[in-house]
XYZ file of C-alpha atoms in Angstrom:
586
model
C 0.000 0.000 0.000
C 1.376 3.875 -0.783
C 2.318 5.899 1.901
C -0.339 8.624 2.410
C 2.655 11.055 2.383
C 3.540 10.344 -1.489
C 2.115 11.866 -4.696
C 2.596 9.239 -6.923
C 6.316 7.936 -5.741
C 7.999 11.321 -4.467
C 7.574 11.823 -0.823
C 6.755 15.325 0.423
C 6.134 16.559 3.937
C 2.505 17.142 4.468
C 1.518 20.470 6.223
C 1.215 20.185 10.140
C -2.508 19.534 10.682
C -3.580 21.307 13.982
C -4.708 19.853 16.855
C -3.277 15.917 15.278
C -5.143 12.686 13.921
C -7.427 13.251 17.243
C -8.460 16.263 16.878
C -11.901 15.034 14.837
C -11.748 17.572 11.937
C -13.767 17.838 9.063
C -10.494 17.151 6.638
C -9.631 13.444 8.839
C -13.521 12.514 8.545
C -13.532 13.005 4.890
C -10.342 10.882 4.772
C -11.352 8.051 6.729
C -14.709 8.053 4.770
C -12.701 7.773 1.361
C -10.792 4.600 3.219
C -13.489 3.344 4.748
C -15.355 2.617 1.192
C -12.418 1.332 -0.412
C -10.456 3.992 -1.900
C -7.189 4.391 -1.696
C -5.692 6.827 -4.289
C -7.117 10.057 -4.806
C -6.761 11.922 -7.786
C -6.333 15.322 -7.795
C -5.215 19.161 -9.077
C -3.876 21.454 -6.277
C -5.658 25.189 -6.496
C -5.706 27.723 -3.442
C -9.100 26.240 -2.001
C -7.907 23.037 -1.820
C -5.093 22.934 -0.482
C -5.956 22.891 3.241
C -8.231 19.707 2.059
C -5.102 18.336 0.579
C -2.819 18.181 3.305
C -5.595 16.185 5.260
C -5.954 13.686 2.707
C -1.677 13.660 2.527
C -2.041 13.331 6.338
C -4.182 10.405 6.001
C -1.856 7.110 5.613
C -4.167 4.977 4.350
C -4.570 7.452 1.668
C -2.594 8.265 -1.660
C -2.845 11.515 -3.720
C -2.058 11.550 -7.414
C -1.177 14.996 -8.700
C -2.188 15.242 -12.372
C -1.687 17.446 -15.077
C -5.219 18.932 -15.538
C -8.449 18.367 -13.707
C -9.742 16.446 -17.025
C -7.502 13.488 -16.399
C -7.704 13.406 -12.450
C -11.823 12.882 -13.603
C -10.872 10.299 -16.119
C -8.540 8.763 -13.531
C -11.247 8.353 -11.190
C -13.678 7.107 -13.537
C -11.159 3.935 -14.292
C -10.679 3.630 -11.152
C -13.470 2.858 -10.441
C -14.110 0.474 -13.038
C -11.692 -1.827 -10.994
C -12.104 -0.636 -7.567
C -15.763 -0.011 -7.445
C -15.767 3.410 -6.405
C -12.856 6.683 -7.788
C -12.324 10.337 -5.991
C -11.028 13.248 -7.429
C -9.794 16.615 -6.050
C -9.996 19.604 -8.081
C -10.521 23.719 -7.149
C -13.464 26.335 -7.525
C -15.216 26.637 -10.767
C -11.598 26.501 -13.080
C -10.643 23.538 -11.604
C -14.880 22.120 -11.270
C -15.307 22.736 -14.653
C -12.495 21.436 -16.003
C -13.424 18.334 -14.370
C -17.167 18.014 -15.680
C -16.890 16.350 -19.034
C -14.682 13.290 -16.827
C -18.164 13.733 -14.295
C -20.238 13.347 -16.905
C -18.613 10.548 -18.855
C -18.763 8.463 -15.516
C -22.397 9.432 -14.596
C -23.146 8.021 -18.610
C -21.030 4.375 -17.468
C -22.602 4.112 -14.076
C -19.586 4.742 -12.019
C -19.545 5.717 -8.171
C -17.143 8.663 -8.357
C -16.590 10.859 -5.615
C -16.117 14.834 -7.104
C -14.839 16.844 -4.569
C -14.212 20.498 -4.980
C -12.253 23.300 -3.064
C -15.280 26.074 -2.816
C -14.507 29.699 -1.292
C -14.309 30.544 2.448
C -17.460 30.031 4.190
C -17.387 33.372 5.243
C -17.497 35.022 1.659
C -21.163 33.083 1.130
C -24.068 35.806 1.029
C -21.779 38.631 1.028
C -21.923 40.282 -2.267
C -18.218 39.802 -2.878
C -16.272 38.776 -6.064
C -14.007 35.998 -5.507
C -11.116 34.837 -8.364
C -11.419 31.262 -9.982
C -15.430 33.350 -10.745
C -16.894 34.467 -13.722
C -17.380 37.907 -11.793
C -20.431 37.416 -10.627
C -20.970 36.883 -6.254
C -23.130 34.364 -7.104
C -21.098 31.268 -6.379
C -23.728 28.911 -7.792
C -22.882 28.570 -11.482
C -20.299 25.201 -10.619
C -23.050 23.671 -8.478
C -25.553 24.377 -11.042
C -23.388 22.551 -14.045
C -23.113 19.771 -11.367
C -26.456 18.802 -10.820
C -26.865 17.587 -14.055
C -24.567 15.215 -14.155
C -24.782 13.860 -10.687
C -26.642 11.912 -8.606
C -26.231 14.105 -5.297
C -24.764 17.652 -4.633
C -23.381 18.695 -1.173
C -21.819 22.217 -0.817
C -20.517 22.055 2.531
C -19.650 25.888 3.965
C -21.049 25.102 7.724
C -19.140 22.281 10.296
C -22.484 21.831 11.968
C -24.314 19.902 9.514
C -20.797 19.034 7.561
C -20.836 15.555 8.402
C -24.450 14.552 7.019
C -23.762 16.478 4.051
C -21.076 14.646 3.578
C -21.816 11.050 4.429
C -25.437 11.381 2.542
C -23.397 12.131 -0.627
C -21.129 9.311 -0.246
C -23.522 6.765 0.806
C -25.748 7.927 -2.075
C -23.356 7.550 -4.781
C -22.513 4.098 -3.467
C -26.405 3.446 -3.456
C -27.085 4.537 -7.151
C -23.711 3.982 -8.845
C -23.763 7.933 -10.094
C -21.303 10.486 -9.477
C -21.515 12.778 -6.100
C -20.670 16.396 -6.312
C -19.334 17.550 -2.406
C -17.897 21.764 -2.194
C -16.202 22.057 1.007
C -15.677 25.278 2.384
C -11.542 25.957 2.438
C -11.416 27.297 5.574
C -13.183 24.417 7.335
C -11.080 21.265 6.941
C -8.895 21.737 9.946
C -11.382 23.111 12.170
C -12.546 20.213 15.150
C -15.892 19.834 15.493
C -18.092 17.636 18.351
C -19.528 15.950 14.877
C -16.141 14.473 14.153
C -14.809 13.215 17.092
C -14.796 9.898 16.832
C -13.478 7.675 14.265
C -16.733 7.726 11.619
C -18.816 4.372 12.118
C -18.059 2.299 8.840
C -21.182 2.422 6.360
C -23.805 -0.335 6.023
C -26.081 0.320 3.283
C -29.436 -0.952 3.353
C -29.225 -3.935 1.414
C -31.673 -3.683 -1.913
C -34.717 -6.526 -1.418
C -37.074 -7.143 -4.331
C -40.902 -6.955 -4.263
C -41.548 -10.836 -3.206
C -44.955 -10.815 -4.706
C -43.661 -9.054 -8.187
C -40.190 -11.237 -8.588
C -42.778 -14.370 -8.097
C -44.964 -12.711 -10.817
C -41.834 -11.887 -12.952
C -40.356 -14.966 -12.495
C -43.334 -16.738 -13.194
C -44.467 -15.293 -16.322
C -41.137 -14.916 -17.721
C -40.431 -18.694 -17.234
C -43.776 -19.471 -19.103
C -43.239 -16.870 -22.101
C -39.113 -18.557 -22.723
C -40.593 -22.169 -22.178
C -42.428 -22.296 -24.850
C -39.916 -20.728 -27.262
C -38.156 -23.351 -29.703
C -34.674 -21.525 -30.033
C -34.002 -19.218 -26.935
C -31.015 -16.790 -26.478
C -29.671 -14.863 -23.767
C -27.634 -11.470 -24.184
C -26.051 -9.838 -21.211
C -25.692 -5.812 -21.444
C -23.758 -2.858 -19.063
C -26.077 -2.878 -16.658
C -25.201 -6.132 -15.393
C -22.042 -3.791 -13.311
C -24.444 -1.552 -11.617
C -26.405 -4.269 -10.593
C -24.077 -6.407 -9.365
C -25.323 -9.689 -11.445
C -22.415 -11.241 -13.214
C -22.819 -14.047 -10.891
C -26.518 -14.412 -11.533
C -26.009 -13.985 -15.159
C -23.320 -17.106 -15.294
C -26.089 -18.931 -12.868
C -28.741 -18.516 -15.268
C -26.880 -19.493 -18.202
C -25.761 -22.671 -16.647
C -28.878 -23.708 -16.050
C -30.490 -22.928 -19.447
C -28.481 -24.213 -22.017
C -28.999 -21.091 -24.458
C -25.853 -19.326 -25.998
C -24.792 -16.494 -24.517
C -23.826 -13.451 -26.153
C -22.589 -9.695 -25.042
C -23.749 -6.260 -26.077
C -20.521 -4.526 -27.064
C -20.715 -1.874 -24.014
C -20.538 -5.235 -21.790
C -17.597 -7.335 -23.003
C -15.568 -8.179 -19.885
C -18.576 -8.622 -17.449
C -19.264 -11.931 -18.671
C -16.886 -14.815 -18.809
C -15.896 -15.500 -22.672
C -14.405 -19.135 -21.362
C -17.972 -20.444 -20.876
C -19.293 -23.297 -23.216
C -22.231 -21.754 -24.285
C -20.021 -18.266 -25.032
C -20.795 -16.808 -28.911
C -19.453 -13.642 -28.760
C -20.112 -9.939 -29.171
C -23.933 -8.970 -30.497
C -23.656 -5.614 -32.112
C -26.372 -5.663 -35.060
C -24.579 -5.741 -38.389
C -21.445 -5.927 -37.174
C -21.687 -8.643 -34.491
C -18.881 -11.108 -33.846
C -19.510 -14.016 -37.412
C -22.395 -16.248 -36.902
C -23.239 -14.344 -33.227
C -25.586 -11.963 -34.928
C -27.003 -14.433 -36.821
C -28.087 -16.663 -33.905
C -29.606 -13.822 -31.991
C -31.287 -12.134 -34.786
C -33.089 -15.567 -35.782
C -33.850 -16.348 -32.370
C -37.681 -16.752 -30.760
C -37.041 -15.326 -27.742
C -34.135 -13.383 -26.280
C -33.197 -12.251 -22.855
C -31.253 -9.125 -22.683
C -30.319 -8.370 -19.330
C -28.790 -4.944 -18.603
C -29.566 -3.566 -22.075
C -28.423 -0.053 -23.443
C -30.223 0.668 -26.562
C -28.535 3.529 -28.316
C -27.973 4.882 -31.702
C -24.047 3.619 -31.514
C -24.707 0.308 -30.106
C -27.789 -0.451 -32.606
C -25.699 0.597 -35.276
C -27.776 3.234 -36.223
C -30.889 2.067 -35.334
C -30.727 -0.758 -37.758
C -31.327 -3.930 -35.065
C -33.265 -6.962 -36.271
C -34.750 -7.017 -32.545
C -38.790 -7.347 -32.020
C -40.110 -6.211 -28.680
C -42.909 -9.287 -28.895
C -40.121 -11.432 -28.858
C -37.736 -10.459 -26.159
C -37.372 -9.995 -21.928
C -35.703 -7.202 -21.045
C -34.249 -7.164 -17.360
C -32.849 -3.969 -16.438
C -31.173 -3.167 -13.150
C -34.983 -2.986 -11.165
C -37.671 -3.711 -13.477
C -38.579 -6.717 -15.726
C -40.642 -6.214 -18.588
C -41.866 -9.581 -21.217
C -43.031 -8.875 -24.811
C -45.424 -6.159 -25.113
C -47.206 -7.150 -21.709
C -45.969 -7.375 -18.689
C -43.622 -4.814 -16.910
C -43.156 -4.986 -12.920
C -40.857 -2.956 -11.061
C -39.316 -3.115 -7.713
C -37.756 -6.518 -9.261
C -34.168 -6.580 -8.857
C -31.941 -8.053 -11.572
C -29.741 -10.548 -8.994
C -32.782 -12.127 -7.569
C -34.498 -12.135 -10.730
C -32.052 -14.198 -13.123
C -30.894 -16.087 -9.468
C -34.979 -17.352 -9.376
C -35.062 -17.605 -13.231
C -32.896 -20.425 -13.339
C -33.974 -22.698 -11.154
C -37.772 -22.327 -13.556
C -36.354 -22.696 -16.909
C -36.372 -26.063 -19.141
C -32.979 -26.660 -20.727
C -33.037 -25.417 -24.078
C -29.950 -26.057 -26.535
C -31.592 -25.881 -29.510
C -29.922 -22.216 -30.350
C -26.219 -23.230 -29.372
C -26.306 -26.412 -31.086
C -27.736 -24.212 -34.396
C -24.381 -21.827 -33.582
C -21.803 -24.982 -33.453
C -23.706 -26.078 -36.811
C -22.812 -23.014 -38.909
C -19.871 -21.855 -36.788
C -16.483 -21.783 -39.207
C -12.957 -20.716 -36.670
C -11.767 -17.419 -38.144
C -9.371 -17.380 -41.042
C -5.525 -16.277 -40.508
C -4.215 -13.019 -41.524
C -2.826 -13.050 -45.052
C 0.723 -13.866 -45.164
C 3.009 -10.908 -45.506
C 5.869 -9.873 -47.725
C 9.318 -8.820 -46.174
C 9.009 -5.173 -44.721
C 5.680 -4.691 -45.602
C 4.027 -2.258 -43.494
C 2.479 -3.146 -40.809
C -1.780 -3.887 -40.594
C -3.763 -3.346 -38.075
C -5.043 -7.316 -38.295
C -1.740 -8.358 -38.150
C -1.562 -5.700 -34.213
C -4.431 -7.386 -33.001
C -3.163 -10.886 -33.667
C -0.089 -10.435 -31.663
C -2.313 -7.938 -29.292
C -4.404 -11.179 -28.700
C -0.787 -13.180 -27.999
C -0.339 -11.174 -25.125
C -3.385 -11.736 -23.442
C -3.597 -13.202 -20.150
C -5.868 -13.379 -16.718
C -2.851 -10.944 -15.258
C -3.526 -8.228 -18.180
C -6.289 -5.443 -18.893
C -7.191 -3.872 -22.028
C -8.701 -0.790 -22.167
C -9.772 0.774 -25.465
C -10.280 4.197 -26.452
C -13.123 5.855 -28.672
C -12.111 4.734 -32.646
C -11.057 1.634 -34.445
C -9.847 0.339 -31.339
C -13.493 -0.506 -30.428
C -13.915 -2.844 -33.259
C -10.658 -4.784 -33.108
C -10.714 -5.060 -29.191
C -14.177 -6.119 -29.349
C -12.768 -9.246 -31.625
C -10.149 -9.949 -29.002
C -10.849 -13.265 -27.174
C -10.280 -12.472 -23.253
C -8.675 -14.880 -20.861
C -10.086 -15.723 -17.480
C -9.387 -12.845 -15.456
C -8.562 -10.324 -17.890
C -10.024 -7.290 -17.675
C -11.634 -4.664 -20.424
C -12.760 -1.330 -20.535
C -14.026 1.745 -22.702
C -16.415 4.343 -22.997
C -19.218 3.240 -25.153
C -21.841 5.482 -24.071
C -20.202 8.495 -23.511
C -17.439 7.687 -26.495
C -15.140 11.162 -25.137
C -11.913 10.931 -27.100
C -8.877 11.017 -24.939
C -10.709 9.674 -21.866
C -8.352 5.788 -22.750
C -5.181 7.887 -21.098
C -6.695 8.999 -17.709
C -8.761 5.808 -17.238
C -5.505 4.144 -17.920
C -3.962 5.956 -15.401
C -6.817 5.225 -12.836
C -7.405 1.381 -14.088
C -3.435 0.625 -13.364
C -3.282 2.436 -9.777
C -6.404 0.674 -8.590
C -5.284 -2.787 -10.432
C -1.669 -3.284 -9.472
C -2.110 -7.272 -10.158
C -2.511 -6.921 -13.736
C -0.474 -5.387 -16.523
C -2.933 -2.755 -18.366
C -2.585 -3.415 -22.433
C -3.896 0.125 -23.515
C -4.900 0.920 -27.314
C -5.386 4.528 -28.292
C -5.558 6.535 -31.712
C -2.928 8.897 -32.063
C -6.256 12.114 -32.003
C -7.054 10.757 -29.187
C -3.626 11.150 -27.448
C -3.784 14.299 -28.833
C -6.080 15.338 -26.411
C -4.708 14.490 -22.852
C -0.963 13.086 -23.656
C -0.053 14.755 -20.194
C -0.727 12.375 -17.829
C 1.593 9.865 -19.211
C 3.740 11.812 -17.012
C 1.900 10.722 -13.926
C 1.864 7.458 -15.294
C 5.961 7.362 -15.099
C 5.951 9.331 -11.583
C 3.862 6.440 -10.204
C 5.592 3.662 -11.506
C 3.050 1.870 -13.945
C 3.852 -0.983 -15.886
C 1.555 -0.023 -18.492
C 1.860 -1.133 -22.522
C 0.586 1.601 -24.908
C -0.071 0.852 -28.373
C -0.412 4.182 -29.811
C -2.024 4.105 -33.416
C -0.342 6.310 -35.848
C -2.948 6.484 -38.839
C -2.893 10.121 -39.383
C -6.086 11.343 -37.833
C -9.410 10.657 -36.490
C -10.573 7.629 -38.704
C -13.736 6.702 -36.938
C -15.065 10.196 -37.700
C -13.854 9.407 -41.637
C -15.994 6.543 -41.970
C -19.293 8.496 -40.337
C -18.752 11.884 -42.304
C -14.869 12.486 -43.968
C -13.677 15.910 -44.217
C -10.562 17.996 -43.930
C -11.087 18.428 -40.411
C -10.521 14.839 -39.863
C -6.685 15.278 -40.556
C -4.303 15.924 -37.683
C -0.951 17.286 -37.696
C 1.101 14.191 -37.140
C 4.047 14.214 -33.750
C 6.959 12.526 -32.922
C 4.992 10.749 -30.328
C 7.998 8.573 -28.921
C 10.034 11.288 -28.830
C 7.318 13.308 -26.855
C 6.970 10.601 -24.663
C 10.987 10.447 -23.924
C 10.728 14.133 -23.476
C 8.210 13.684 -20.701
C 10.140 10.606 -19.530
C 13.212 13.101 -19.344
C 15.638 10.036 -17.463
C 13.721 10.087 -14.050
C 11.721 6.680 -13.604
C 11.355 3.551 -16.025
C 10.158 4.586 -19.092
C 10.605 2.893 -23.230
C 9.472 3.349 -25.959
C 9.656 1.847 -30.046
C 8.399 3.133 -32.948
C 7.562 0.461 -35.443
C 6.764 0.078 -38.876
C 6.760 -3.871 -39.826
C 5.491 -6.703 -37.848
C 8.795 -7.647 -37.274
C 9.865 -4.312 -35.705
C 6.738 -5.101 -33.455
C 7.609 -8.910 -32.469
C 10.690 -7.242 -31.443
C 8.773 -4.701 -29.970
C 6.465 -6.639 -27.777
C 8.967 -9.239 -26.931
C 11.149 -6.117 -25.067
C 8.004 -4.411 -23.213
C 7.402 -7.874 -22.093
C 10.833 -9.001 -21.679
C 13.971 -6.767 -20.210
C 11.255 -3.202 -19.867
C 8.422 -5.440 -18.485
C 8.951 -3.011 -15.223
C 8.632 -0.189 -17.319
C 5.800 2.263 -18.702
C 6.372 0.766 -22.488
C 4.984 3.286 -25.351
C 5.000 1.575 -29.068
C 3.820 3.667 -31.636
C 2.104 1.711 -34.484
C 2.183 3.368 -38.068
C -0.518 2.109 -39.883
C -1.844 2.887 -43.181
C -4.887 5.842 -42.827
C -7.298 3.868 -44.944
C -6.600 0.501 -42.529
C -9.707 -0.166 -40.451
C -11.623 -3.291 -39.371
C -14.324 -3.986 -41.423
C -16.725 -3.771 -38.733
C -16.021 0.055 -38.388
C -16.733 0.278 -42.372
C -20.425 -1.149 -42.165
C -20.576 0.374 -38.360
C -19.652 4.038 -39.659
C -21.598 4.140 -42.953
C -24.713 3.036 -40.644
C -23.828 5.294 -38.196
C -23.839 7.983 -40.858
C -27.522 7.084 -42.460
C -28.865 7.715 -38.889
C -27.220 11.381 -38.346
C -28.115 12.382 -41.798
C -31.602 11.310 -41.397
C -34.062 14.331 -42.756
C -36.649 15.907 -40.715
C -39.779 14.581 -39.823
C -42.626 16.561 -41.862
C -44.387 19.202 -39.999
């Protein structure tokens, strides 16, 4: 565990904290609260009102703090964080640093993610007075941060009096844990080393109210759900995002033992489900679905989608061959079958948990899928030197692939050839499906690796992307990752070329090793390659796992511009008909 005296890996001496560890402060509370629900490096952006927060949380040595380069990453930090943690924090300042920090906010409140945004506000003396403070847009209204906030968080808690400092507080935190949604919590900078009778004790550990279903409505759902995918001939069962906020991977794998029907994933939920299982088909994704997954769900009777997010990207446009009449759609508290039923109050655990001990095995589907299933062909063989394709990364991507690595993906082509990736047991995967921010793959990266110090995180991002929040690669080197980057060098932003091509999409190209040895600048363990032919990247990958496999590892890809998957071809044009789509008559 870090010291709680280190940013990243260089110590510093915390500010004295009057009064000591006993002195039940406001600052120590809101420590031991981040500790107490499991996190234990915060991520954060010093500014003047923070900075008395900041040597509490330094003080703390349970605790970690992460300096970043901008507020922007320290959100996207938290936000992978908690993807592997269950639950992120970030520090940031007063309206330049708060809304630097809200695209990261919202990106996590779009994923589900329990991340804890707190904010250095003014002294609580300067509230109601009339005055102009810096860090403002010059109006003594200090409201306009809070007000972006409350959009894009479950809970706001602007905290400029001790006496009711520790309910604000602890509501926020406990709701944010309750709905898996960002909290929003201003604290007054002048209060965090004040004592106060409210904090004078070490704060009594949370137990939240476990969720119980409506007995009478899971029997109902249960019941009718059972009847309506009995009588089907050729069943199939699809798990979606939601199955993270709800806690139900366990479920899900319960039900599908029991069932028999294949199981496939909505592309937003690869990684929640275990691709080892027998009944495993891949990735369902419309027109560009994993070969013969599509199929078998698409022809299907009945389907179960549990955790479903139907959106314009993961419908591909729209263009699903789904029918409501046919399908059950569980979502995180409410179970609706066909065009009748719908009961709510029916959580998804107990629900699929109950499910499977009513269901008749039913094969019929996954013996159809091992019918027409052909193994996937081998990338063509290559001439000497040729330059390098992107089939030919992902092949030795997939090599590298164990249940001690993590891939996380960034917005682009990297969806589509991740999504093909077959994952170990254990390995992890991440991106940003619903929010699709560009840049967000380098912060999360940075969050996902700090929280996940068992496994080696395998990141894949398009060189716009980088573009866009390189910086905290340098935080990535000042904690001592281990992290593999494979940055994609195709000369712009090529998922935006296949939905609508332009001039625009054309970025001026960097040295991008040599920015990343610049950053590197000989203090920690830091390599990078720059290759060009797949032989250059055996070589490659056989160092960053080999003599550097203690080191940050950068290896910029150059690919071809016009090099994509195929999936993103048919994906984009789709993509494109739905944007373009003329208005409705009036």
């Amino acid at each position: 565990m870090a010291n709680g005296n280190q940013i990243g890996t260089a110590t510093i001496a915390p500010a004295p904290i009057p009064g000591g560890a006993s002195s039940g402060t406001l600052g120590r509370h809101l420590a031991r609260r981040l500790v107490q629900i499991g996190v234990r490096d915060v991520f954060s952006v010093p500014g003047d009102f923070n900075l008395t927060l900041l040597d509490h949380l330094v003080a703390e040595p349970e605790l970690n703090l992460v300096g970043c380069c901008n507020e922007l990453n320290a959100g996207y930090a938290a936000d992978g964080y908690a993807r592997a943690k269950g639950v992120g924090a970030c520090v940031v300042t007063f309206t330049v640093g708060g809304l630097s920090v809200l695209n990261a906010i919202a990106g996590a409140y779009s994923e589900n993610l329990p991340v804890i945004c707190i904010v250095g506000g003014p002294n609580s003396n300067d509230y109601g007075t009339n005055r102009i403070l810096h860090h403002t847009i010059g109006l003594p209204d200090f409201s306009q941060e809070l007000q972006c906030f409350q959009t894009i968080t479950c809970t706001q808690a602007v905290v400029n009096n001790l006496d009711d400092a520790h309910e604000l507080i602890d509501t926020a935190i406990s709701t944010a844990l309750k709905d898996c949604k960002p909290a929003y919590i201003s604290i007054s900078c002048n209060l965090p080393g004040i004592s106060h009778p409210t904090f004078a004790r070490e704060p009594v550990p949370y137990i939240l109210a476990p969720k119980v279903s409506n007995q009478l409505g899971l029997e109902a759902a249960v019941e009718a759900t059972a009847e309506f995918l009995n009588k089907a001939v050729k069943p199939v069962l699809v798990g979606g995002p939601k199955l993270r906020v709800a806690k139900a991977q366990r479920a899900f794998v319960e039900l599908a033992d029991a069932c028999g029907y294949p199981i496939a994933v909505m592309p937003s939920a690869k990684g929640l489900v275990p691709e080892q299982h027998p009944h495993f088909i891949g990735t369902y994704w419309g027109a560009v679905s994993t070969s013969f997954c599509g199929e078998i769900v698409e022809s299907a009777d009945a389907y179960v989608f549990v955790g479903p997010i139907f959106n314009d990207y993961s419908s591909v446009g729209y263009s699903l061959l789904i029918k409501k009449e046919k399908s059950v759609i569980v979502q995180p508290k409410r179970v609706t079958i066909g065009n009748g039923l719908s009961l709510g109050w029916v959580f998804m655990a107990d629900f699929l948990s109950a499910l499977a001990k009513k269901l008749k095995k039913n094969t019929t589907a996954l013996e159809n899928y091992r019918r027409i299933y052909v193994p996937p062909g081998i990338a063509l063989r290559r001439e000497n030197n040729e330059p390098i394709r992107v089939n030919i990364l992902f092949k030795h991507i997939q090599e590298m692939l164990g249940g001690d690595t993590a891939i996380i993906a960034e917005t682009g082509d990297s969806w589509f050839n991740c999504q093909k990736l077959r994952l170990p047991e254990n390995c992890g995967y991440e991106f940003q499906m619903q929010y699709g921010s560009i840049g967000w793959s380098v912060g999360a990266t940075l969050g996902y690796a700090q929280a996940a110090k068992d496994k080696r995180v395998i990141a894949c991002i398009g060189d716009g992307s980088f573009q866009v929040t390189a910086q905290d690669i340098s935080t990535m080197i000042r904690c001592g990752q281990r992290t593999i980057i494979f940055l994609i060098n195709n000369g712009g932003y090529t998922i935006e070329v296949e939905i609508h091509d332009g001039p625009y999409n054309v970025i001026k190209n960097w040295n991008y090793t040599g920015l990343v040895d610049a950053i590197h600048n000989g203090e920690g363990k830091c390599w990078t390659a720059k290759v060009q032919t797949e032989d250059q990247l055996t070589e490659a990958i056989a160092s960053a796992t080999g003599e550097h496999k203690d080191s940050l590892c950068f290896i910029e890809v150059i690919l071809h511009k016009d090099d994509t998957s195929k999936e993103l071809l048919e994906w984009g044009s789709r993509v494109s008909a739905a944007n373009s789509r003329p208005p409705n008559p009036q």
